[in-house]
Coordinates of C-alpha atoms and ligand atoms in Angstrom, one line a residue:
M12 CA 0.0 0.0 0.0
F13 CA 1.1 3.4 -0.8
S14 CA 1.5 5.2 2.5
F15 CA 2.9 8.2 4.1
K16 CA 2.5 10.1 7.4
R17 CA 0.6 13.3 7.1
L18 CA 2.8 14.9 9.8
L19 CA 5.7 15.3 7.5
S20 CA 3.5 17.2 4.9
L21 CA 6.2 16.5 2.3
C22 CA 5.2 15.5 -1.2
L23 CA 3.6 12.1 -1.3
L24 CA 6.2 9.4 -0.5
A25 CA 5.8 5.7 -0.8
V26 CA 7.2 5.1 2.6
S27 CA 6.0 5.9 6.0
A28 CA 7.6 8.6 8.1
E29 CA 9.3 6.0 10.3
T30 CA 10.8 4.3 7.2
L31 CA 12.0 7.7 6.0
V32 CA 13.6 8.6 9.3
A33 CA 15.2 5.2 9.6
A34 CA 16.5 5.5 6.0
Q35 CA 18.0 8.8 6.7
A36 CA 19.6 8.0 10.0
V37 CA 20.9 4.5 9.2
P38 CA 23.9 4.3 6.8
Q39 CA 23.7 1.6 4.0
T40 CA 26.4 -0.5 5.7
I41 CA 24.3 -1.3 8.8
Q42 CA 22.2 -3.7 6.8
L43 CA 25.3 -5.8 5.9
Q44 CA 26.8 -5.5 9.4
S45 CA 23.5 -6.7 11.0
R46 CA 23.8 -10.0 9.1
V47 CA 27.0 -10.9 11.0
A48 CA 25.7 -12.6 14.2
P49 CA 27.9 -12.1 17.3
A50 CA 29.9 -15.2 18.1
H51 CA 27.9 -16.1 21.3
Q52 CA 24.6 -15.8 19.3
A53 CA 25.9 -17.9 16.4
L54 CA 26.4 -20.8 18.8
R55 CA 22.9 -21.0 20.2
R56 CA 21.3 -19.8 17.0
R57 CA 19.1 -22.5 15.4
A58 CA 17.8 -22.2 11.9
L59 CA 14.1 -21.6 11.5
N60 CA 12.4 -23.2 8.5
P61 CA 10.5 -21.1 5.9
V62 CA 6.7 -21.1 6.2
T63 CA 4.1 -20.5 3.5
V64 CA 0.9 -18.6 4.1
P65 CA -2.0 -18.9 1.7
L66 CA -3.3 -15.6 0.3
A67 CA -6.8 -14.6 -0.7
D68 CA -7.4 -12.1 -3.6
F69 CA -9.4 -8.9 -3.0
F70 CA -11.2 -8.8 -6.4
L71 CA -13.6 -6.1 -7.5
G72 CA -13.8 -6.6 -11.3
T73 CA -10.0 -6.6 -11.3
D74 CA -7.4 -8.1 -8.9
L75 CA -6.7 -5.5 -6.3
Q76 CA -4.8 -6.8 -3.3
W77 CA -3.8 -10.1 -1.7
F78 CA -4.2 -10.8 2.0
G79 CA -3.7 -13.6 4.5
N80 CA -4.0 -14.5 8.1
I81 CA -1.6 -13.7 11.0
T82 CA -2.4 -14.1 14.7
V83 CA -1.9 -11.6 17.4
G84 CA -2.0 -12.0 21.2
T85 CA -2.3 -14.7 23.8
P86 CA -4.4 -16.7 23.2
P87 CA -3.9 -16.0 19.5
Q88 CA -6.6 -14.0 17.6
T89 CA -6.7 -14.2 13.8
V90 CA -6.1 -11.0 12.0
S91 CA -6.2 -10.8 8.2
V92 CA -3.7 -8.4 6.6
V93 CA -2.4 -7.3 3.3
F94 CA 1.3 -8.2 3.1
D95 CA 2.4 -4.8 1.8
T96 CA 5.9 -4.2 0.5
G97 CA 5.1 -0.5 0.2
S98 CA 4.9 0.2 3.9
S99 CA 6.8 -1.0 7.0
T100 CA 4.5 -1.2 10.1
L101 CA 1.7 -3.5 11.3
E102 CA -1.7 -1.9 11.9
F103 CA -5.1 -3.5 12.1
A104 CA -8.7 -2.8 13.3
S105 CA -9.3 -3.1 17.0
T106 CA -12.3 -3.2 19.3
L107 CA -11.3 0.4 20.1
C108 CA -12.7 1.3 16.7
S109 CA -16.5 1.6 16.8
D110 CA -16.7 2.4 13.1
C111 CA -14.5 -0.4 11.7
P112 CA -16.7 -3.0 10.0
Q113 CA -13.9 -5.5 9.8
T114 CA -13.1 -8.3 12.3
K115 CA -11.5 -6.6 15.2
F116 CA -8.6 -7.5 17.5
D117 CA -9.6 -7.2 21.2
S118 CA -6.5 -6.2 23.2
T119 CA -8.2 -6.7 26.5
K120 CA -8.4 -10.5 25.8
S121 CA -4.7 -10.8 25.2
S122 CA -2.5 -11.5 28.3
T123 CA 0.7 -10.4 26.3
F124 CA -0.6 -7.1 25.0
V125 CA 1.3 -4.0 26.1
D126 CA -0.4 -0.7 25.6
V127 CA 2.3 1.8 24.6
G128 CA -0.4 4.3 24.3
T129 CA 1.0 6.7 21.7
T130 CA -1.6 7.9 19.3
S131 CA -0.8 8.9 15.7
S132 CA -2.4 8.7 12.3
I133 CA -1.2 7.2 9.1
T134 CA -2.5 8.0 5.6
F135 CA -2.9 5.6 2.8
A136 CA -3.4 6.3 -0.8
T137 CA -5.0 2.9 -1.5
G138 CA -4.5 3.1 -5.2
V139 CA -6.8 0.2 -5.8
G140 CA -9.1 -0.2 -8.8
V141 CA -11.1 2.7 -10.0
D142 CA -9.9 5.3 -7.6
P143 CA -8.3 8.6 -7.9
V144 CA -4.7 8.6 -6.8
V145 CA -4.2 12.3 -6.6
G146 CA -6.5 14.5 -4.5
A147 CA -8.1 14.4 -1.0
A148 CA -10.8 11.9 -1.9
I149 CA -8.5 8.9 -1.3
I150 CA -6.4 10.3 1.4
D151 CA -7.9 8.5 4.3
S152 CA -6.4 8.5 7.7
P153 CA -7.0 5.7 10.2
T154 CA -6.1 6.8 13.8
L155 CA -3.7 4.5 15.5
R156 CA -2.7 3.6 19.1
S157 CA 0.7 1.9 19.5
G158 CA 1.2 -1.3 21.4
R159 CA 3.2 -4.5 21.5
D160 CA 2.1 -8.1 21.4
T161 CA 3.1 -11.6 20.2
V162 CA 2.6 -11.8 16.4
S163 CA 2.7 -15.1 14.6
V164 CA 2.9 -15.6 10.9
G165 CA 2.5 -19.2 9.6
G166 CA 3.5 -20.5 13.0
L167 CA 6.7 -18.3 13.2
I168 CA 6.4 -16.5 16.5
A169 CA 7.6 -13.0 17.2
P170 CA 7.1 -12.0 20.8
N171 CA 6.8 -8.4 22.0
T172 CA 6.3 -7.0 18.4
S173 CA 5.5 -3.3 17.8
L174 CA 2.1 -2.8 16.3
F175 CA -0.7 -0.2 15.9
L176 CA -4.3 -0.7 16.8
I177 CA -6.7 1.2 14.4
T178 CA -9.0 3.2 16.7
D179 CA -10.9 5.2 14.0
Q180 CA -11.1 5.0 10.3
T181 CA -12.9 6.8 7.4
P182 CA -15.6 5.0 5.4
K183 CA -13.2 4.6 2.4
F184 CA -11.7 1.6 4.1
D185 CA -15.1 -0.1 4.8
I186 CA -15.0 -2.2 1.7
D187 CA -11.7 -3.8 2.6
P188 CA -12.2 -7.5 3.3
F189 CA -9.1 -7.5 5.5
S190 CA -8.5 -6.0 8.9
G191 CA -5.1 -4.5 8.5
I192 CA -1.7 -4.2 6.8
Q193 CA 1.6 -5.9 7.5
G194 CA 4.3 -3.8 6.1
M195 CA 7.1 -5.8 4.5
S196 CA 9.7 -3.1 3.6
A197 CA 13.3 -3.6 2.4
R198 CA 14.6 -3.2 6.0
A199 CA 13.7 -6.0 8.4
Q200 CA 11.2 -4.6 10.9
G201 CA 8.6 -5.9 13.4
F202 CA 7.8 -9.6 13.2
F203 CA 10.1 -10.1 10.2
A204 CA 13.1 -8.6 12.1
S205 CA 12.3 -10.8 15.1
V206 CA 12.1 -14.1 13.1
V207 CA 15.3 -13.2 11.2
S208 CA 17.0 -12.7 14.6
Q209 CA 15.8 -16.1 15.6
G210 CA 17.5 -17.6 12.6
L211 CA 15.1 -17.4 9.7
P212 CA 16.8 -16.5 6.3
S213 CA 16.2 -12.8 5.7
L214 CA 14.0 -13.0 2.6
F215 CA 10.4 -13.6 1.6
S216 CA 8.6 -14.5 -1.7
L217 CA 5.3 -13.6 -3.2
F218 CA 3.2 -15.6 -5.6
L219 CA 0.4 -13.2 -6.4
T220 CA -2.0 -14.8 -8.9
P221 CA -5.1 -13.6 -10.7
L222 CA -8.3 -14.8 -9.0
A223 CA -9.0 -17.3 -11.7
V224 CA -5.7 -19.0 -11.0
G225 CA -5.9 -18.9 -7.2
N226 CA -3.4 -20.5 -4.8
A227 CA -1.6 -17.2 -4.2
E228 CA 0.9 -17.4 -1.3
L229 CA 3.6 -15.7 0.7
T230 CA 6.6 -17.7 1.7
V231 CA 8.5 -16.2 4.7
G232 CA 12.2 -17.1 4.9
G233 CA 12.4 -19.0 1.6
I234 CA 11.5 -19.5 -2.1
D235 CA 8.8 -22.0 -3.2
T236 CA 10.5 -23.4 -6.2
T237 CA 7.4 -25.4 -7.3
K238 CA 5.8 -22.1 -8.4
F239 CA 8.0 -21.1 -11.3
T240 CA 9.8 -22.7 -14.2
T241 CA 12.4 -20.2 -15.5
P242 CA 15.7 -19.4 -13.7
M243 CA 15.4 -16.6 -11.1
T244 CA 16.9 -13.3 -12.2
F245 CA 18.1 -11.1 -9.4
A246 CA 18.7 -7.4 -9.4
S247 CA 20.3 -5.3 -6.7
L248 CA 18.5 -2.5 -4.9
P249 CA 20.2 0.8 -5.7
A250 CA 22.0 2.6 -2.9
G251 CA 20.2 5.2 -1.0
T252 CA 16.6 4.0 -1.4
G253 CA 16.3 3.0 2.2
A254 CA 13.4 0.7 3.2
T255 CA 11.7 1.2 -0.1
W256 CA 11.8 -1.8 -2.5
T257 CA 13.2 -0.1 -5.6
L258 CA 15.0 -1.1 -8.8
N259 CA 16.6 1.2 -11.3
S260 CA 15.2 1.1 -14.9
P261 CA 17.1 2.5 -17.9
Q262 CA 14.1 2.4 -20.2
I263 CA 10.5 1.5 -20.9
F264 CA 9.1 -0.2 -24.0
V265 CA 5.5 0.1 -25.1
N266 CA 4.4 -2.5 -27.7
G267 CA 8.1 -2.9 -28.5
K268 CA 8.8 0.8 -29.0
T269 CA 10.6 3.4 -26.9
T270 CA 10.9 7.2 -27.0
S271 CA 13.3 9.8 -25.7
V272 CA 11.1 10.3 -22.6
L273 CA 10.8 6.6 -22.0
K274 CA 14.6 6.0 -22.5
A275 CA 15.6 7.6 -19.2
S276 CA 16.9 6.3 -16.0
R277 CA 14.3 6.1 -13.2
N278 CA 13.9 4.3 -9.9
V279 CA 10.8 2.1 -9.9
I280 CA 9.1 1.3 -6.5
F281 CA 7.6 -2.2 -6.1
D282 CA 4.5 -2.1 -3.9
S283 CA 2.5 -5.3 -3.5
G284 CA -0.3 -3.3 -1.8
T285 CA -1.2 -1.3 -4.9
S286 CA -2.8 -2.5 -8.1
N287 CA -2.4 0.7 -10.2
V288 CA 0.8 1.9 -11.8
L289 CA 2.1 5.4 -11.1
F290 CA 4.5 7.3 -13.3
P291 CA 5.3 11.1 -13.6
T292 CA 2.9 12.9 -16.0
A293 CA 5.4 13.1 -18.9
T294 CA 6.1 9.4 -18.6
A295 CA 2.4 8.5 -18.4
N296 CA 1.6 10.7 -21.4
A297 CA 4.5 9.1 -23.4
I298 CA 3.3 5.6 -22.6
Y299 CA -0.3 6.3 -23.5
A300 CA 0.8 8.1 -26.8
L301 CA 2.2 4.7 -27.9
I302 CA -1.1 2.9 -27.0
S303 CA -3.9 5.1 -28.2
P304 CA -4.6 8.8 -28.8
D305 CA -8.1 8.2 -27.4
I306 CA -6.7 7.6 -23.9
V307 CA -7.1 11.0 -22.2
P308 CA -7.0 12.4 -18.6
H309 CA -10.2 11.9 -16.7
A310 CA -10.9 15.4 -15.3
A311 CA -13.3 14.2 -12.5
E312 CA -10.4 12.3 -10.9
P313 CA -7.1 14.1 -11.3
G314 CA -4.2 11.9 -12.2
T315 CA -6.4 9.2 -13.8
Y316 CA -6.9 8.5 -17.5
G317 CA -9.6 6.8 -19.4
I318 CA -11.0 5.7 -22.7
A319 CA -14.4 4.5 -24.0
C320 CA -14.9 1.0 -22.5
D321 CA -15.9 -0.4 -25.9
L322 CA -12.5 0.5 -27.3
I323 CA -10.3 -0.8 -24.6
D324 CA -10.3 -4.6 -25.0
T325 CA -8.7 -4.6 -28.4
L326 CA -5.9 -2.2 -27.6
P327 CA -2.3 -3.6 -27.6
A328 CA -0.7 -2.2 -24.5
S329 CA 2.3 -4.3 -23.5
I330 CA 4.5 -2.3 -21.2
S331 CA 8.0 -3.7 -20.7
I332 CA 10.1 -2.1 -18.0
E333 CA 13.7 -2.9 -18.4
F334 CA 16.0 -3.6 -15.4
T335 CA 19.6 -4.7 -15.1
S336 CA 20.4 -8.0 -13.4
Q337 CA 23.2 -8.5 -10.9
S338 CA 25.3 -10.0 -13.7
G339 CA 24.8 -6.8 -15.7
T340 CA 22.4 -8.2 -18.4
P341 CA 19.2 -6.4 -19.2
F342 CA 15.8 -8.0 -18.5
N343 CA 12.2 -6.9 -18.9
L344 CA 9.3 -7.1 -16.5
T345 CA 6.2 -6.9 -18.7
I346 CA 2.7 -5.8 -17.9
P347 CA 0.5 -7.4 -20.5
S348 CA -2.3 -5.7 -22.5
S349 CA -4.9 -7.5 -20.4
E350 CA -4.1 -5.2 -17.4
L351 CA -4.8 -1.9 -19.3
S352 CA -8.5 -1.7 -18.2
V353 CA -9.1 -1.1 -14.5
G354 CA -12.9 -0.9 -15.0
P355 CA -15.5 1.8 -15.5
F356 CA -15.4 5.1 -13.7
S357 CA -18.3 5.6 -11.2
D358 CA -19.1 9.1 -12.5
N359 CA -19.2 7.8 -16.1
P360 CA -19.5 4.1 -16.6
A361 CA -19.0 4.3 -20.4
I362 CA -15.4 5.4 -19.7
C363 CA -13.0 2.8 -18.4
Q364 CA -10.0 3.8 -16.3
T365 CA -6.6 2.8 -17.7
L366 CA -3.9 1.3 -15.5
I367 CA -1.4 4.1 -15.3
N368 CA -2.0 7.2 -13.1
A369 CA 0.1 10.3 -13.4
F370 CA 1.8 11.0 -10.0
D371 CA 4.6 13.5 -9.8
N372 CA 7.3 12.5 -9.3
L373 CA 7.2 8.8 -8.7
S374 CA 7.4 5.6 -10.6
L375 CA 5.6 2.7 -8.9
V376 CA 4.3 -0.7 -9.9
G377 CA 2.3 -3.2 -7.9
G378 CA 0.0 -6.2 -8.3
S379 CA -0.7 -5.7 -12.0
L380 CA 3.0 -6.4 -12.7
L381 CA 3.8 -8.7 -9.8
K382 CA 1.0 -11.2 -10.6
H383 CA 2.8 -12.2 -13.8
Y384 CA 6.0 -13.2 -12.0
Y385 CA 7.1 -15.1 -8.9
S386 CA 9.0 -12.5 -6.9
V387 CA 11.7 -12.9 -4.2
W388 CA 12.3 -10.0 -1.8
D389 CA 15.7 -10.6 -0.4
V390 CA 16.2 -8.2 2.5
G391 CA 19.5 -9.8 3.6
N392 CA 21.2 -9.4 0.2
Q393 CA 19.3 -6.2 -0.7
R394 CA 18.1 -7.5 -4.0
M395 CA 14.9 -8.7 -5.8
G396 CA 14.4 -11.8 -7.8
F397 CA 11.9 -12.5 -10.6
A398 CA 10.9 -15.7 -12.5
A399 CA 8.2 -16.3 -15.0
I400 CA 5.2 -18.4 -13.8
Ligands
LIG16 C1 -8.3 -16.8 7.5 O1 -8.9 -17.4 8.6 C2 -10.3 -17.6 8.5 C3 -10.8 -18.3 9.7 O2 -10.4 -17.6 10.8 C4 -10.6 -18.4 7.2 O3 -12.0 -18.5 7.1 C5 -10.0 -17.8 6.0 O4 -10.2 -18.7 4.9 C6 -8.5 -17.6 6.2 N1 -8.0 -16.9 5.1 C7 -6.9 -17.3 4.4 C8 -6.5 -16.5 3.2 O5 -6.3 -18.3 4.7
LIG17 C1 9.5 -5.5 24.7 O1 10.1 -4.4 23.9 C2 10.2 -3.2 24.6 C3 10.7 -2.2 23.6 O2 11.7 -2.6 22.8 C4 11.2 -3.4 25.7 O3 11.4 -2.2 26.4 C5 10.7 -4.5 26.7 O4 11.6 -4.7 27.7 C6 10.4 -5.7 25.9 N1 9.7 -6.7 26.8 C7 10.1 -7.9 26.9 C8 9.2 -8.8 27.9 O5 11.0 -8.4 26.3
LIG18 C1 12.6 -5.9 -23.7 O1 11.5 -5.7 -24.5 C2 11.8 -4.9 -25.7 C3 10.5 -4.6 -26.3 O2 9.7 -5.8 -26.6 C4 12.7 -5.7 -26.6 O3 13.0 -5.0 -27.7 C5 14.0 -6.1 -25.8 O4 14.8 -6.9 -26.5 C6 13.6 -6.8 -24.5 N1 14.8 -7.0 -23.7 C7 15.2 -8.1 -23.3 C8 16.5 -8.2 -22.5 O5 14.6 -9.2 -23.5
LIG19 C1 8.3 16.9 -10.7 O1 9.3 16.9 -11.7 C2 9.3 18.0 -12.6 C3 10.2 17.8 -13.7 O2 11.4 17.3 -13.3 C4 9.5 19.3 -11.8 O3 9.4 20.4 -12.6 C5 8.5 19.4 -10.7 O4 8.8 20.5 -9.8 C6 8.5 18.1 -9.8 N1 7.4 18.2 -8.9 C7 7.5 17.9 -7.6 C8 6.3 17.9 -6.8 O5 8.6 17.5 -7.1

């Protein structure tokens, strides 16, 4: 999910304020140093085995987000969360929230819950489906109360883990079939940092499939090699991008063609909690120019574009974003034409929203790209891996 803290009132950033602060305060080298266990720890450290968590698909005409169950507290209460590579904290609906329609966590029923008691708010640009991505309409701010409790994912147990209880939320979140968000940023935090310190390999993998395919899953601490057939191609995260999953791209192809605007270096953020694609306005315009002159900005929802729904299905719109592997060879990640239509706009159902939203100055891809690959998010080695499925 595309998130940021309102407090900072910077431009929109794809990382929470905490991520940002950590990224600025922590030099790049810490990540490598933290992988060297002190000698006394190495002796008593026992390896943990990877676990796989099944994921359900939040589908509203198009695949939006994938979510699965974790448990929180003692005795454990089930909480469904989006595993979100675009944020870094854990937050979920609680019984303190009278207007949350989702299943709620009751902290009074957990003997291990610690109320830290700091209140804050977090703002999510949900970027799912037919929604504006720019403008106040989607900027919704659940109110949070900080705490700590035991968090378990697929049977891996992380005691005393920082979390946030949602105490208030705006109606925009009411349709969400999940209760919260588990941030899975490129710096190990929360439950993931805990299980890595207990000996789990510092990586996770996502198999995000279309609803019709099903069997989506998250593997924590490993790679499910039964889910892909091609070799895995790894690419290193560029320096200085902190907790944000980012790869540098030298160019973009649309239907096999590129242009001077598209042949430019850009850092692309990978956000499993978002289904839309975001590019700066000039890039979005250059991509659409290679697809159809009939794709135009949709004034009612700034940042979005649309085209008559009866024209969209036949449009070739293959978008290949080039990256560079660790061995220096180029590879493409391709969003197929089938992803172009996001569905009809509510204010004009004859116009269908197209996948890419203009968003200065950010390049970000999510579920609509990730569901065509098996992806490995290697925190320990600061790299991402992709294989065709
Ligand atoms: C989550 O747990 C509930 C039962 O508590 C179950 O009905 C649901 O299928 C589970 N979801 C997934 C994705 O495993
Ligand atoms: C839980 O974590 C907090 C914050 O890091 C720490 O102060 C506290 O001692 C921990 N409690 C236990 C029981 O480990
Ligand atoms: C990436 O896609 C473009 C456009 O289809 C193609 O020309 C190029 O050869 C591809 N690159 C690789 C490494 O496959
Ligand atoms: C976005 O980038 C353009 C072109 O580089 C620049 O003119 C503009 O000020 C930037 N906008 C923001 C909000 O940073």
